[in-house]
Short mmCIF file of C-alpha atoms in Angstrom, two decimals:
data_model
loop_
_atom_site.label_atom_id
_atom_site.label_comp_id
_atom_site.label_asym_id
_atom_site.label_seq_id
_atom_site.Cartn_x
_atom_site.Cartn_y
_atom_site.Cartn_z
CA MET R 1 20.52 13.17 4.81
CA ARG R 2 19.67 13.73 1.33
CA VAL R 3 16.73 11.51 0.04
CA LEU R 4 15.26 11.01 -3.24
CA VAL R 5 11.35 10.42 -3.11
CA THR R 6 10.44 8.56 -6.59
CA GLY R 7 6.85 9.30 -6.90
CA GLY R 8 6.76 11.98 -4.52
CA ALA R 9 4.28 14.12 -5.88
CA GLY R 10 1.81 11.39 -5.83
CA PHE R 11 -0.91 10.53 -2.95
CA ILE R 12 1.42 8.95 -0.48
CA GLY R 13 4.55 10.33 -1.88
CA SER R 14 3.81 13.79 -1.23
CA HIS R 15 3.26 12.83 2.41
CA VAL R 16 6.28 11.26 2.60
CA VAL R 17 8.49 14.18 1.22
CA GLU R 18 6.58 16.36 3.93
CA SER R 19 7.46 13.93 6.73
CA LEU R 20 11.00 13.72 5.89
CA SER R 21 11.26 17.34 5.50
CA GLN R 22 9.95 18.08 8.96
CA ALA R 23 12.45 15.42 10.18
CA GLY R 24 15.21 17.70 8.86
CA HIS R 25 15.92 15.75 5.61
CA ASP R 26 17.00 17.52 2.55
CA VAL R 27 14.35 16.01 -0.33
CA ARG R 28 14.41 15.68 -3.86
CA VAL R 29 11.44 14.34 -5.82
CA LEU R 30 11.42 12.49 -9.01
CA ASP R 31 8.01 12.33 -10.54
CA LEU R 32 6.01 12.38 -13.87
CA SER R 33 3.51 14.49 -12.28
CA PRO R 34 4.02 18.20 -10.84
CA TRP R 35 3.80 18.61 -6.92
CA PRO R 36 0.15 19.05 -5.85
CA GLY R 37 -0.54 22.80 -6.66
CA SER R 38 -2.68 23.68 -3.57
CA ASP R 39 0.02 22.34 -0.92
CA PRO R 40 2.98 24.02 0.33
CA PRO R 41 5.80 24.65 -2.21
CA ALA R 42 7.73 21.67 -3.70
CA PRO R 43 11.08 20.56 -2.34
CA VAL R 44 13.64 20.11 -5.47
CA SER R 45 11.36 18.40 -8.00
CA LEU R 46 12.69 16.93 -11.13
CA ARG R 47 10.28 15.76 -13.79
CA GLY R 48 11.10 12.20 -15.10
CA ASP R 49 10.25 8.57 -15.22
CA VAL R 50 11.90 6.05 -12.88
CA ARG R 51 12.31 3.79 -16.19
CA ASP R 52 14.46 6.42 -17.61
CA PRO R 53 17.93 5.60 -16.74
CA ASP R 54 19.42 9.05 -17.56
CA ALA R 55 16.56 10.79 -15.44
CA VAL R 56 17.06 8.70 -12.48
CA ASP R 57 21.24 9.13 -12.87
CA ARG R 58 20.53 12.76 -12.72
CA ALA R 59 18.20 12.64 -9.66
CA LEU R 60 20.69 10.52 -7.79
CA VAL R 61 23.64 12.91 -7.79
CA GLY R 62 24.79 13.72 -4.14
CA VAL R 63 21.87 11.58 -2.78
CA ASP R 64 22.47 9.25 0.24
CA ALA R 65 19.11 7.40 0.33
CA VAL R 66 16.05 6.64 -1.61
CA CYS R 67 12.44 6.18 -0.76
CA HIS R 68 10.92 4.24 -3.66
CA GLN R 69 6.80 5.28 -3.95
CA ALA R 70 6.60 5.34 -7.81
CA ALA R 71 4.58 2.47 -8.87
CA LYS R 72 1.42 1.59 -11.10
CA VAL R 73 -1.23 0.59 -8.50
CA GLY R 74 -4.50 -1.31 -8.50
CA LEU R 75 -5.47 -4.97 -8.83
CA GLY R 76 -4.26 -5.81 -12.53
CA LEU R 77 -6.98 -8.40 -12.88
CA ASP R 78 -6.61 -8.60 -16.67
CA LEU R 79 -3.44 -10.28 -17.80
CA GLY R 80 -3.52 -7.80 -20.68
CA ASP R 81 -2.37 -5.18 -18.04
CA ALA R 82 0.52 -7.31 -17.03
CA PRO R 83 3.16 -5.67 -19.45
CA ASP R 84 2.45 -2.27 -18.17
CA TYR R 85 2.41 -3.13 -14.53
CA VAL R 86 5.52 -4.90 -15.08
CA SER R 87 7.28 -2.19 -16.83
CA HIS R 88 6.35 0.61 -14.36
CA ASN R 89 6.94 -1.43 -11.18
CA ASP R 90 9.62 -4.03 -11.83
CA LEU R 91 11.69 -2.51 -14.76
CA GLY R 92 11.35 0.73 -12.90
CA THR R 93 12.62 -0.48 -9.51
CA ALA R 94 15.53 -2.46 -11.83
CA VAL R 95 16.57 0.64 -13.39
CA LEU R 96 16.72 2.39 -10.31
CA LEU R 97 18.50 -0.10 -8.26
CA ALA R 98 21.05 -0.30 -11.08
CA ALA R 99 21.55 3.60 -10.93
CA MET R 100 22.00 3.52 -7.21
CA GLY R 101 24.69 0.93 -7.71
CA ARG R 102 26.46 3.25 -10.02
CA ALA R 103 25.94 6.17 -7.96
CA GLY R 104 27.07 4.16 -4.64
CA VAL R 105 23.67 4.90 -2.72
CA GLY R 106 23.71 2.07 -0.24
CA ARG R 107 20.09 2.68 1.44
CA LEU R 108 16.39 2.04 0.07
CA VAL R 109 13.16 2.32 1.50
CA LEU R 110 10.68 0.57 -0.58
CA ALA R 111 7.04 0.91 -0.97
CA SER R 112 5.82 -2.67 -1.02
CA SER R 113 2.14 -3.77 -0.01
CA MET R 114 -0.06 -6.19 1.97
CA VAL R 115 -1.14 -7.88 -1.37
CA VAL R 116 1.98 -9.80 -1.28
CA TYR R 117 0.41 -12.12 1.26
CA GLY R 118 -2.69 -12.97 -0.72
CA GLU R 119 -5.49 -13.96 1.82
CA GLY R 120 -4.85 -13.36 5.36
CA LEU R 121 -4.21 -16.07 8.11
CA GLY R 122 -6.88 -18.03 9.45
CA THR R 123 -7.39 -20.32 12.38
CA CYS R 124 -9.06 -23.85 11.96
CA ALA R 125 -10.81 -25.42 15.07
CA GLU R 126 -9.15 -28.71 14.03
CA HIS R 127 -5.94 -27.76 11.89
CA GLY R 128 -5.07 -24.81 13.79
CA GLU R 129 -3.20 -21.75 11.72
CA VAL R 130 -3.86 -22.24 8.05
CA VAL R 131 -3.47 -19.92 4.88
CA PRO R 132 -6.84 -20.42 2.79
CA GLY R 133 -6.44 -20.72 -0.79
CA PRO R 134 -8.25 -18.60 -3.50
CA ARG R 135 -12.13 -18.48 -3.11
CA PRO R 136 -13.79 -20.75 -6.09
CA VAL R 137 -15.97 -18.93 -8.78
CA ARG R 138 -18.87 -21.19 -7.77
CA ALA R 139 -18.73 -20.33 -3.87
CA LEU R 140 -18.48 -16.73 -4.80
CA ALA R 141 -21.24 -16.66 -6.98
CA ALA R 142 -23.64 -18.82 -4.47
CA GLY R 143 -22.61 -15.89 -1.96
CA ARG R 144 -20.27 -18.03 0.18
CA PHE R 145 -17.54 -15.49 0.72
CA GLU R 146 -15.48 -16.72 3.84
CA PRO R 147 -12.49 -18.67 2.65
CA PRO R 148 -12.94 -22.18 4.05
CA CYS R 149 -9.95 -24.10 5.65
CA PRO R 150 -7.98 -25.79 2.86
CA VAL R 151 -7.68 -29.02 4.71
CA CYS R 152 -11.03 -29.88 5.91
CA GLY R 153 -13.30 -27.02 4.38
CA GLN R 154 -14.63 -25.78 7.75
CA ASP R 155 -14.80 -22.19 8.41
CA VAL R 156 -11.99 -20.33 9.89
CA THR R 157 -11.40 -17.44 12.32
CA PRO R 158 -9.39 -14.67 10.58
CA GLY R 159 -6.13 -13.37 12.46
CA ARG R 160 -3.26 -10.91 11.89
CA ILE R 161 -0.64 -11.84 9.42
CA THR R 162 3.06 -11.17 10.32
CA GLU R 163 5.97 -10.62 8.06
CA GLU R 164 7.11 -14.43 8.31
CA ALA R 165 4.13 -15.54 6.42
CA ALA R 166 4.96 -17.01 2.86
CA PRO R 167 4.09 -14.82 0.08
CA ASP R 168 1.00 -15.62 -2.03
CA PRO R 169 0.48 -13.00 -4.75
CA ARG R 170 -3.05 -13.29 -6.22
CA ASN R 171 -3.00 -10.80 -9.04
CA VAL R 172 -0.88 -9.19 -11.48
CA TYR R 173 -0.16 -5.89 -9.06
CA ALA R 174 0.68 -8.24 -6.22
CA ALA R 175 3.13 -10.27 -8.21
CA THR R 176 5.08 -7.07 -9.24
CA LYS R 177 5.04 -5.89 -5.82
CA LEU R 178 6.55 -9.14 -4.55
CA ALA R 179 9.30 -9.03 -7.42
CA GLN R 180 10.13 -5.41 -6.38
CA GLU R 181 11.15 -6.99 -3.19
CA HIS R 182 13.18 -9.76 -4.71
CA LEU R 183 14.99 -7.21 -6.81
CA ALA R 184 15.73 -5.04 -3.77
CA ALA R 185 17.01 -8.07 -1.84
CA ALA R 186 19.16 -8.98 -4.70
CA TRP R 187 20.67 -5.40 -4.90
CA ALA R 188 21.17 -5.40 -1.23
CA ARG R 189 23.12 -8.50 -1.27
CA SER R 190 25.28 -7.44 -4.08
CA THR R 191 26.08 -4.17 -2.80
CA GLY R 192 26.15 -4.53 1.04
CA GLY R 193 23.11 -2.08 0.97
CA VAL R 194 20.40 -1.65 3.42
CA ALA R 195 16.94 -2.33 1.82
CA THR R 196 13.69 -1.90 3.85
CA ALA R 197 10.32 -3.06 2.46
CA LEU R 198 7.32 -1.42 3.98
CA ARG R 199 4.14 -3.37 3.09
CA TYR R 200 1.55 -0.89 3.19
CA HIS R 201 -2.02 -2.08 4.29
CA ASN R 202 -5.25 0.04 3.31
CA VAL R 203 -4.00 3.49 3.03
CA TYR R 204 -6.28 6.44 3.14
CA GLY R 205 -6.26 10.16 3.73
CA PRO R 206 -5.91 13.71 2.01
CA ARG R 207 -4.67 13.70 -1.44
CA MET R 208 -6.33 10.19 -2.45
CA PRO R 209 -6.77 10.78 -6.12
CA LEU R 210 -10.81 10.61 -7.10
CA ASP R 211 -12.43 7.80 -9.30
CA THR R 212 -9.24 6.80 -11.04
CA PRO R 213 -7.64 3.20 -11.18
CA TYR R 214 -5.34 4.61 -8.59
CA ALA R 215 -8.28 5.48 -6.29
CA GLY R 216 -8.97 2.98 -2.96
CA VAL R 217 -12.37 1.98 -2.19
CA ALA R 218 -12.36 4.71 0.47
CA ALA R 219 -12.25 7.42 -2.12
CA ILE R 220 -14.96 5.65 -4.23
CA PHE R 221 -17.09 5.55 -1.32
CA ARG R 222 -16.75 9.12 -0.82
CA SER R 223 -17.09 10.05 -4.14
CA ALA R 224 -20.64 8.28 -4.26
CA LEU R 225 -21.74 10.03 -1.03
CA ARG R 226 -20.87 13.59 -2.47
CA ALA R 227 -22.98 12.83 -5.29
CA GLY R 228 -25.87 11.95 -2.99
CA ARG R 229 -25.46 8.18 -3.85
CA ALA R 230 -25.32 5.41 -1.28
CA PRO R 231 -21.86 3.41 -1.32
CA ARG R 232 -21.82 0.41 -3.24
CA VAL R 233 -20.27 -2.44 -0.87
CA PHE R 234 -19.20 -5.86 -2.42
CA GLU R 235 -19.67 -9.06 -0.95
CA ASP R 236 -21.42 -8.69 2.54
CA GLY R 237 -19.33 -5.93 3.87
CA GLY R 238 -17.56 -8.17 6.17
CA GLN R 239 -14.12 -8.15 4.44
CA ARG R 240 -11.44 -7.22 7.09
CA ARG R 241 -9.01 -4.60 6.47
CA ASP R 242 -6.40 -2.46 8.22
CA PHE R 243 -7.18 1.04 7.33
CA VAL R 244 -4.01 2.92 8.13
CA HIS R 245 -3.87 6.96 7.65
CA VAL R 246 -1.23 8.37 4.85
CA ARG R 247 0.26 10.57 7.35
CA ASP R 248 1.14 7.36 9.79
CA VAL R 249 2.56 5.76 6.55
CA ALA R 250 4.58 8.59 5.92
CA THR R 251 6.25 8.61 9.47
CA ALA R 252 6.95 4.88 8.81
CA ASN R 253 8.94 5.90 5.98
CA VAL R 254 11.06 8.30 8.05
CA ALA R 255 11.51 5.61 10.72
CA ALA R 256 12.55 3.04 8.04
CA LEU R 257 15.36 5.42 6.70
CA GLY R 258 17.34 5.08 10.22
CA ARG R 259 17.35 1.19 10.08
CA GLU R 260 20.73 -0.74 10.81
CA GLY R 261 21.68 -3.93 9.37
CA GLU R 262 22.37 -5.09 5.55
CA GLY R 263 19.96 -7.06 3.43
CA LEU R 264 16.42 -6.45 2.95
CA ARG R 265 14.10 -6.45 6.00
CA ALA R 266 10.12 -6.31 5.61
CA TYR R 267 7.59 -4.65 7.76
CA ASN R 268 3.98 -4.46 8.19
CA VAL R 269 2.64 -0.73 8.09
CA ALA R 270 -0.86 -1.13 9.85
CA THR R 271 -2.60 -0.03 12.78
CA GLY R 272 -3.19 -3.47 14.18
CA THR R 273 -6.76 -2.89 14.55
CA PRO R 274 -8.98 -4.40 11.82
CA HIS R 275 -12.12 -2.93 10.54
CA THR R 276 -14.49 -4.33 7.63
CA VAL R 277 -15.41 -2.59 4.72
CA GLY R 278 -18.90 -2.22 5.51
CA ASP R 279 -17.47 -0.46 8.83
CA MET R 280 -15.66 2.10 6.66
CA ALA R 281 -18.51 2.68 4.41
CA ALA R 282 -20.73 3.21 7.33
CA ALA R 283 -18.31 5.69 8.78
CA LEU R 284 -17.95 7.70 5.69
CA ALA R 285 -21.79 7.73 5.17
CA ALA R 286 -22.08 9.19 8.56
CA ALA R 287 -19.52 11.67 8.45
CA HIS R 288 -21.44 13.01 5.20
CA ALA R 289 -25.02 12.33 6.95
CA GLY R 290 -25.55 10.58 3.41
CA PRO R 291 -27.49 7.31 2.62
CA ALA R 292 -26.59 4.29 4.09
CA PRO R 293 -24.49 1.73 2.30
CA THR R 294 -25.94 -0.67 -0.02
CA VAL R 295 -24.51 -4.26 0.43
CA THR R 296 -24.64 -5.68 -3.24
CA GLY R 297 -23.44 -9.33 -2.99
CA GLU R 298 -21.10 -8.33 -6.11
CA TYR R 299 -17.61 -9.67 -5.96
CA ARG R 300 -14.34 -9.41 -7.96
CA LEU R 301 -12.04 -12.17 -8.51
CA GLY R 302 -8.56 -11.60 -7.17
CA ASP R 303 -9.99 -10.09 -4.19
CA VAL R 304 -8.99 -11.41 -0.72
CA ARG R 305 -11.53 -11.78 1.98
CA HIS R 306 -9.67 -10.66 4.95
CA ILE R 307 -6.11 -9.46 5.24
CA THR R 308 -5.09 -7.78 8.36
CA ALA R 309 -1.67 -7.51 9.84
CA SER R 310 0.28 -7.39 12.96
CA ALA R 311 2.66 -4.42 13.28
CA ASP R 312 4.73 -5.17 15.94
CA ARG R 313 8.09 -5.79 14.30
CA LEU R 314 7.95 -1.88 13.10
CA ALA R 315 6.87 -1.01 16.55
CA THR R 316 9.62 -3.04 18.26
CA GLU R 317 12.36 -2.62 15.95
CA LEU R 318 11.97 0.73 14.50
CA GLY R 319 9.94 2.55 17.26
CA TRP R 320 7.10 3.46 14.88
CA ARG R 321 3.33 3.54 16.09
CA PRO R 322 0.24 4.76 14.25
CA ARG R 323 -1.35 8.03 15.60
CA ILE R 324 -4.41 8.60 13.82
CA ARG R 325 -7.46 6.43 14.92
CA PHE R 326 -10.11 5.04 12.71
CA ALA R 327 -12.96 7.30 13.55
CA ALA R 328 -10.98 10.63 13.32
CA GLY R 329 -9.05 9.52 10.46
CA MET R 330 -12.55 8.79 8.69
CA ALA R 331 -13.96 11.81 9.75
CA GLU R 332 -10.99 13.93 8.53
CA PHE R 333 -10.86 12.16 5.04
CA ALA R 334 -14.71 12.70 4.42
CA GLY R 335 -14.27 16.40 4.50
CA ASN R 336 -11.15 16.45 2.20
CA VAL R 337 -11.42 17.81 -1.39
CA GLU R 338 -9.16 16.10 -3.50
CA ARG R 339 -7.77 16.62 -6.94
CA ALA R 340 -9.24 14.56 -9.53
CA GLY R 341 -6.21 12.43 -10.65
CA VAL R 342 -2.67 11.38 -9.56
#
């Protein structure tokens, strides 16, 4: 199969390209950035913006499927950033889908995100399974970080979210990722195409960029340790996440290309095993033999407290399972020397 990977020179996209190539696919890349220079030779690469119809039309010639990784990432907390996020993520996706319709390309794998869920599921002793609302500023400022039951205000036990949960985007970036899914669903309905949305959880690993708006908290912690500083952990470090290695994310894209059935279907890409942000900071500090993490009590509006997932649907329907365990992945990540940008 000939596959176009948008954003294929980036952190996740470059690993997707490699996994597709290893699986025997003929890969083409569309990206504004060059292929990572220290890595194996690039596949057929086209420099271009996914928002440019002419560039996308050229890239789609002879293509059977698209893995759409190109996006502007980050929280997008400031509404002043909204036009830029919408332009890159939603306009870019709309231009791509329109071009796929013209070219008759009927298979799409979309890089979506856990952020479409908002806060994860919780279980209240009195009211059962609940979805906590946004945490009020006054609670965060007072150091009350756990989201309460929205009905009675009591503490809840965090659980793993499934793809059937109602979306609840809490920031600009999250809203644009959900809009991408809706656009893909509309495209699939109108063309009879197959659209698969992969909701990535906290991705880390080689080629994660350093100290940019695109860097995850793992990269920020690692940079601090390399400078001899303690990682600064927000809140109390108890935020639960599912850290999934980028090579596992890449193989999920390969599996998603083989999905049968029309329309859009979403899948969590996660390990199913949660760890706290504090756990991750401690693992990186130990791998560096560096200073222990500092828990600051600081917070950011728009952050969610807990978001962990079940990846059972992806395992059952597409046969994918993560292979890289947390301890081994973090030890490898601690030793990587990364490029300074995307």
